[in-house]
XYZ file of C-alpha atoms in Angstrom:
428
model
C 122.341 238.095 117.675
C 124.201 235.542 118.742
C 123.761 232.219 120.333
C 124.041 233.945 124.268
C 121.177 236.258 123.004
C 119.100 233.171 122.593
C 119.109 230.947 125.698
C 118.810 234.574 127.433
C 115.718 235.269 125.471
C 114.778 231.976 126.207
C 115.193 232.183 129.825
C 112.984 235.490 129.780
C 110.479 234.009 127.880
C 109.964 230.786 130.724
C 109.982 233.771 133.805
C 107.305 235.260 131.797
C 105.278 232.222 131.360
C 105.841 231.569 134.646
C 104.314 234.657 135.797
C 101.770 234.558 133.218
C 102.449 238.286 131.729
C 103.044 236.457 127.534
C 102.866 232.924 126.059
C 105.597 230.111 125.796
C 107.872 231.249 123.047
C 109.192 228.125 120.336
C 112.319 227.719 119.300
C 114.911 225.316 117.850
C 114.861 222.781 119.854
C 118.987 222.381 120.195
C 119.169 222.708 123.921
C 116.603 220.986 126.817
C 116.773 221.473 130.455
C 114.659 221.252 133.677
C 114.813 223.358 137.075
C 113.107 224.390 139.581
C 113.389 225.777 142.919
C 113.279 228.950 145.341
C 116.239 231.186 145.917
C 118.576 234.277 144.071
C 120.203 233.728 140.827
C 121.889 235.083 137.981
C 123.878 233.557 135.115
C 125.725 234.472 131.899
C 124.605 231.982 128.573
C 125.939 231.204 125.467
C 124.471 228.681 122.529
C 121.778 228.467 120.228
C 118.505 227.121 121.430
C 116.081 226.960 124.234
C 114.701 225.532 127.183
C 111.927 224.703 129.341
C 111.493 225.262 133.041
C 109.219 226.618 135.820
C 109.935 229.100 138.612
C 108.413 231.666 140.530
C 109.803 235.571 139.756
C 110.087 238.262 137.533
C 113.268 238.603 134.881
C 114.417 241.105 132.934
C 116.470 240.287 129.566
C 119.145 242.373 128.035
C 121.988 240.797 125.071
C 122.019 237.404 126.989
C 122.084 238.060 130.431
C 119.468 237.458 133.133
C 118.510 237.910 137.190
C 115.668 237.539 139.450
C 113.762 235.167 142.046
C 114.482 232.160 140.990
C 117.089 228.973 140.506
C 117.269 226.456 139.046
C 119.339 222.986 138.137
C 119.801 221.674 134.822
C 121.932 220.106 131.957
C 122.420 220.664 128.190
C 124.139 219.650 125.380
C 124.030 220.740 121.904
C 125.208 218.619 119.698
C 125.987 219.395 115.778
C 125.125 217.091 112.609
C 129.021 217.265 112.170
C 129.601 215.728 115.220
C 130.623 218.853 116.784
C 129.517 219.410 120.931
C 129.365 223.160 121.231
C 127.486 224.112 124.393
C 127.579 222.140 127.841
C 125.488 224.317 130.619
C 124.754 223.294 133.892
C 123.579 225.643 137.289
C 123.124 229.081 136.925
C 126.557 230.078 134.788
C 127.210 228.102 130.974
C 130.555 227.633 129.184
C 130.860 226.984 125.965
C 133.662 224.016 124.185
C 134.176 223.414 120.668
C 135.895 220.450 120.194
C 135.068 218.955 116.264
C 137.208 215.053 115.829
C 137.650 214.909 111.842
C 139.650 212.188 110.984
C 140.865 212.435 107.284
C 140.906 209.109 105.714
C 143.893 208.648 103.376
C 143.682 205.869 100.569
C 146.494 203.401 100.051
C 148.989 204.207 97.793
C 149.044 202.795 94.430
C 151.036 199.523 94.177
C 152.287 200.382 90.284
C 153.220 196.294 88.582
C 155.874 197.510 86.979
C 158.008 194.946 88.591
C 156.126 192.743 87.028
C 156.582 194.236 83.303
C 160.330 194.243 84.021
C 159.988 190.508 84.706
C 158.518 189.333 81.447
C 160.910 191.444 79.475
C 164.312 189.456 81.204
C 162.384 186.282 79.988
C 161.560 187.517 76.395
C 165.593 189.123 76.269
C 168.442 188.281 78.635
C 169.682 191.827 80.357
C 173.460 192.965 81.307
C 173.999 193.173 84.609
C 174.080 197.098 84.173
C 170.897 197.209 83.034
C 169.617 195.343 86.069
C 171.540 197.427 87.677
C 169.771 200.204 85.826
C 166.652 199.123 86.527
C 167.073 198.007 90.160
C 168.174 201.837 90.177
C 165.343 203.317 88.450
C 162.863 201.308 90.930
C 164.575 202.478 93.998
C 164.442 206.475 92.393
C 160.607 205.937 91.708
C 159.114 204.128 95.159
C 161.041 207.266 96.719
C 159.030 209.972 94.433
C 156.567 207.595 95.476
C 156.887 208.177 99.224
C 158.378 211.940 98.467
C 154.567 212.590 97.133
C 153.435 210.688 99.790
C 155.415 212.784 102.459
C 154.401 215.611 101.029
C 150.466 215.104 100.870
C 150.501 214.020 105.268
C 152.511 217.635 105.349
C 150.086 219.557 103.541
C 147.313 218.030 105.476
C 148.856 218.613 108.237
C 149.641 222.083 107.157
C 145.138 222.136 106.655
C 144.610 221.242 110.422
C 146.696 223.481 112.043
C 145.301 226.442 109.356
C 141.656 224.793 110.781
C 142.803 224.910 114.389
C 144.052 228.760 113.863
C 140.402 229.729 111.924
C 138.623 228.033 114.882
C 140.396 229.905 117.368
C 140.072 233.021 115.794
C 136.275 232.493 115.188
C 135.917 231.432 118.508
C 136.993 235.395 119.348
C 134.889 236.685 116.951
C 131.296 237.663 116.948
C 128.612 235.169 118.273
C 126.389 235.810 115.389
C 128.956 233.848 112.641
C 130.288 231.085 114.375
C 128.062 228.924 113.612
C 128.205 230.100 109.910
C 131.817 229.889 110.095
C 131.697 226.189 111.254
C 129.610 224.827 109.100
C 131.588 226.162 105.931
C 134.744 225.497 107.067
C 133.681 221.771 107.973
C 131.953 221.725 104.242
C 135.238 222.847 103.030
C 137.485 220.278 105.063
C 135.170 217.494 103.686
C 134.816 218.511 99.934
C 138.866 218.927 99.536
C 139.575 215.144 101.676
C 136.725 213.706 99.074
C 138.561 215.524 96.189
C 141.685 214.280 97.188
C 140.235 210.963 97.422
C 138.693 210.655 94.160
C 141.116 212.484 92.807
C 143.496 209.635 93.946
C 141.812 206.824 93.011
C 141.333 208.202 89.722
C 145.385 208.059 89.084
C 144.823 204.199 90.265
C 142.556 203.771 87.799
C 144.675 205.445 85.289
C 147.988 203.371 86.244
C 145.724 200.192 85.898
C 144.553 201.313 82.990
C 147.830 201.553 81.507
C 149.286 198.637 82.539
C 145.983 197.163 81.294
C 146.740 198.455 77.662
C 150.560 197.363 77.870
C 149.647 193.894 78.566
C 146.589 193.619 75.908
C 149.376 195.407 73.636
C 152.255 192.898 74.813
C 150.031 189.380 73.985
C 148.586 190.651 70.598
C 152.362 191.286 69.449
C 153.314 187.340 72.000
C 150.604 186.386 69.722
C 151.718 187.588 66.056
C 154.998 186.506 66.814
C 153.906 182.992 67.571
C 151.860 182.931 64.532
C 155.249 183.625 62.520
C 156.828 181.048 64.374
C 154.467 178.551 63.149
C 154.516 179.622 60.038
C 157.993 179.319 59.358
C 158.511 176.344 61.635
C 155.825 174.895 58.735
C 157.588 176.290 56.495
C 160.862 174.920 57.242
C 159.420 171.483 57.937
C 157.780 171.523 54.015
C 161.496 172.989 52.984
C 163.652 169.780 54.848
C 160.806 167.497 53.755
C 161.348 169.041 49.785
C 165.100 168.980 50.349
C 164.912 165.570 51.924
C 163.557 164.480 48.469
C 165.884 165.870 46.132
C 168.359 164.644 48.104
C 166.945 160.850 47.893
C 165.972 161.702 43.853
C 170.154 163.113 43.609
C 171.176 159.767 45.654
C 169.279 157.721 43.145
C 170.385 159.529 39.999
C 174.156 159.372 41.297
C 173.598 155.270 42.056
C 172.471 154.884 38.434
C 175.297 157.213 36.506
C 178.331 155.462 39.287
C 176.576 152.015 37.766
C 176.269 153.603 34.440
C 179.812 154.597 34.432
C 181.119 151.278 35.811
C 179.483 149.333 33.902
C 180.683 151.065 30.726
C 183.862 151.480 32.625
C 184.257 147.487 32.400
C 183.338 147.504 28.765
C 185.697 149.280 27.934
C 187.813 147.748 29.544
C 187.008 144.494 27.866
C 187.411 145.912 25.055
C 190.877 147.148 25.518
C 191.786 143.422 27.041
C 190.693 142.080 23.536
C 192.191 144.877 21.517
C 195.519 144.982 23.793
C 195.729 141.275 23.005
C 195.387 142.410 18.830
C 197.966 145.058 18.771
C 200.545 146.473 22.132
C 200.938 149.602 20.299
C 197.681 150.144 20.871
C 197.903 148.054 23.831
C 200.460 150.877 25.605
C 197.387 153.015 24.682
C 194.918 152.278 25.547
C 196.699 151.133 29.185
C 197.395 154.912 29.141
C 193.657 155.757 28.022
C 192.640 153.326 31.276
C 195.158 154.910 34.163
C 193.631 158.372 32.267
C 189.959 156.643 33.152
C 190.945 155.467 36.693
C 191.930 158.689 37.652
C 189.133 160.964 35.663
C 186.904 157.471 37.438
C 189.078 158.399 41.188
C 188.163 162.052 40.800
C 184.616 161.763 40.023
C 184.200 159.445 42.929
C 185.979 161.662 45.542
C 183.821 164.245 44.456
C 180.851 162.540 44.878
C 181.800 161.908 47.910
C 182.087 165.329 49.029
C 178.962 166.557 47.380
C 176.888 163.358 50.081
C 179.408 164.880 52.671
C 177.941 168.706 51.932
C 174.117 167.344 51.657
C 174.707 165.373 55.250
C 175.681 168.797 56.545
C 173.098 170.222 55.368
C 170.403 168.102 55.964
C 172.551 168.124 59.456
C 172.330 172.054 59.968
C 168.563 172.426 59.273
C 167.776 170.127 61.908
C 169.034 171.581 63.901
C 167.215 174.740 63.500
C 164.248 173.013 63.716
C 165.034 172.037 66.783
C 165.945 175.867 67.755
C 162.645 176.788 65.998
C 160.395 174.358 68.074
C 162.280 175.109 71.720
C 161.384 179.156 70.606
C 157.729 177.857 69.650
C 157.631 176.734 73.579
C 159.409 179.673 75.040
C 156.564 182.120 73.789
C 153.730 179.887 73.961
C 155.147 179.769 78.406
C 155.436 184.022 77.402
C 151.719 184.015 75.849
C 150.439 182.232 78.834
C 151.881 184.046 81.528
C 150.633 187.374 80.152
C 147.294 186.245 79.693
C 147.438 185.211 83.707
C 148.563 188.731 84.060
C 145.938 190.307 81.992
C 143.403 188.758 83.981
C 144.713 189.537 87.493
C 144.144 193.206 85.880
C 141.135 192.559 84.914
C 140.298 191.861 88.566
C 142.247 194.968 89.932
C 140.192 197.070 87.663
C 137.235 195.152 88.776
C 137.721 195.926 92.513
C 138.886 199.507 91.603
C 135.429 200.047 89.777
C 133.434 198.611 92.922
C 135.537 201.038 95.310
C 134.913 204.118 93.111
C 131.182 203.577 93.408
C 131.309 202.984 97.272
C 133.323 206.117 97.438
C 130.380 207.788 95.337
C 127.913 206.568 96.976
C 128.991 207.790 100.074
C 129.494 210.911 98.945
C 126.258 211.247 97.968
C 125.249 210.889 101.434
C 127.244 213.359 102.938
C 125.558 215.789 99.949
C 122.053 214.685 101.477
C 123.504 214.977 105.235
C 124.891 219.080 104.262
C 121.444 219.706 102.934
C 119.139 218.158 105.848
C 121.768 220.351 107.828
C 121.811 223.532 105.453
C 117.252 223.126 105.624
C 117.187 222.839 109.887
C 119.854 226.505 109.655
C 117.181 227.866 107.522
C 114.330 226.889 109.582
C 116.116 227.570 112.692
C 117.270 231.461 111.521
C 113.606 231.522 110.380
C 112.352 230.966 113.935
C 114.752 233.135 115.845
C 113.812 235.994 112.807
C 109.897 235.715 113.460
C 111.196 235.835 117.700
C 112.791 238.467 116.436
C 110.188 240.524 114.891
C 107.675 239.794 118.334
C 110.232 240.884 120.549
C 110.957 243.759 118.903
C 106.783 244.470 118.366
C 107.063 244.045 122.473
C 109.505 246.716 122.805
C 107.518 249.227 120.481
C 104.015 248.069 122.655
C 106.363 248.780 125.640
C 107.114 252.491 124.595
C 103.991 253.214 123.732
C 102.276 252.630 126.911
C 105.373 254.393 128.603
C 104.485 257.329 126.934
C 100.670 257.078 127.250
C 101.810 256.840 130.879
C 104.031 260.133 131.217
C 100.761 261.828 128.914
C 98.471 260.539 131.968
C 100.902 261.667 134.609
C 101.126 265.018 133.027
C 97.128 265.349 132.767
C 97.053 264.257 136.413
C 99.486 266.789 137.574
C 97.800 269.729 135.633
C 94.317 268.500 136.762
C 95.860 268.383 140.317
C 97.385 271.667 140.412
C 93.972 272.524 139.018
C 92.038 271.271 141.715
C 94.211 273.223 144.004
C 94.205 275.777 142.925
C 90.198 276.353 142.461
C 90.228 274.841 146.286
C 92.229 277.817 147.209
C 90.622 280.386 145.003
C 87.012 278.908 147.110
């Protein structure tokens, strides 16, 4: 039985209470109205609920329509728990208006931090213009895909709203008994879909943030390992440079000692040659030749020694340059490590913020579930009261039928008695 019949039964109950024929029946207090006056009025109403009023006259109830003596002015409002105005009535007639205000919330799009990663990689290695162009194009395509996904989601939401509007119009044209159940079910489905969609978006955002955090942690561990390796290499290079310097000093000292020994030997040989040359001219010539040979050998030896010294100086310079280069690389890696730590801290803060928002959304979801349960309980209570009212009405109809049958039997008996009396009078 629909809302129109409920309103009609309520009017009939109030009229019978005014006549004193039957006690007042209680129904769900969804519509409150007061009316008083004298006159004639009739009206049809639709809605679920009953009202209290007083008047003089008799009324008949037949599937939501009532007529009788008594005219009243009253206003009633019915408010659904899901912010839906279903019924507004005034005077002797009633009109039904259905409006649903539901503004689906859309969560903000995720903002990926891949540009930051690209910046961190660019500091590690210089990128060519082609690589930069490819990275820019990939970023643009990614943003276009995200906007396309958002537009698809909005279009799907618009289509769902249109579909819901069509279903609501079909529901309005359908029977009165299924309206409340269909509206309640549709509203619950839409609300649960919206919450599931928001929860899915939040899960995607948290997954993205977790992935970025893991990548940042891996990059940080890599940079730390590279830093330790570079520090060990620098230490080894410093040790190697010290060893090479010490070896070069030792070689220089040994070469100087050898040169001094050779010079002393050369001087001794020269003095010996001079002494011998004085003794013998032939031997002197031979010794002169030997002396020239020794001079040439000594010159070649000095040239070789100078070349060796130049070579060692070049090696020492190259090692110093390598040490400077590795120290510069070490400073660069330290700066990169500091940048990665800052990024990791920012990502941790984002993860904490998303966790808070997720907890708040879960609390809101629990609140909505509790509200839905309360609505279901109230609907179940109203249905139980309506069933009791219907049973009592059926009992009253059965009693009226029995009384009508008894009345007909009594009438037949009276007619027979009258006939018998007439016959007896005629016989007398």
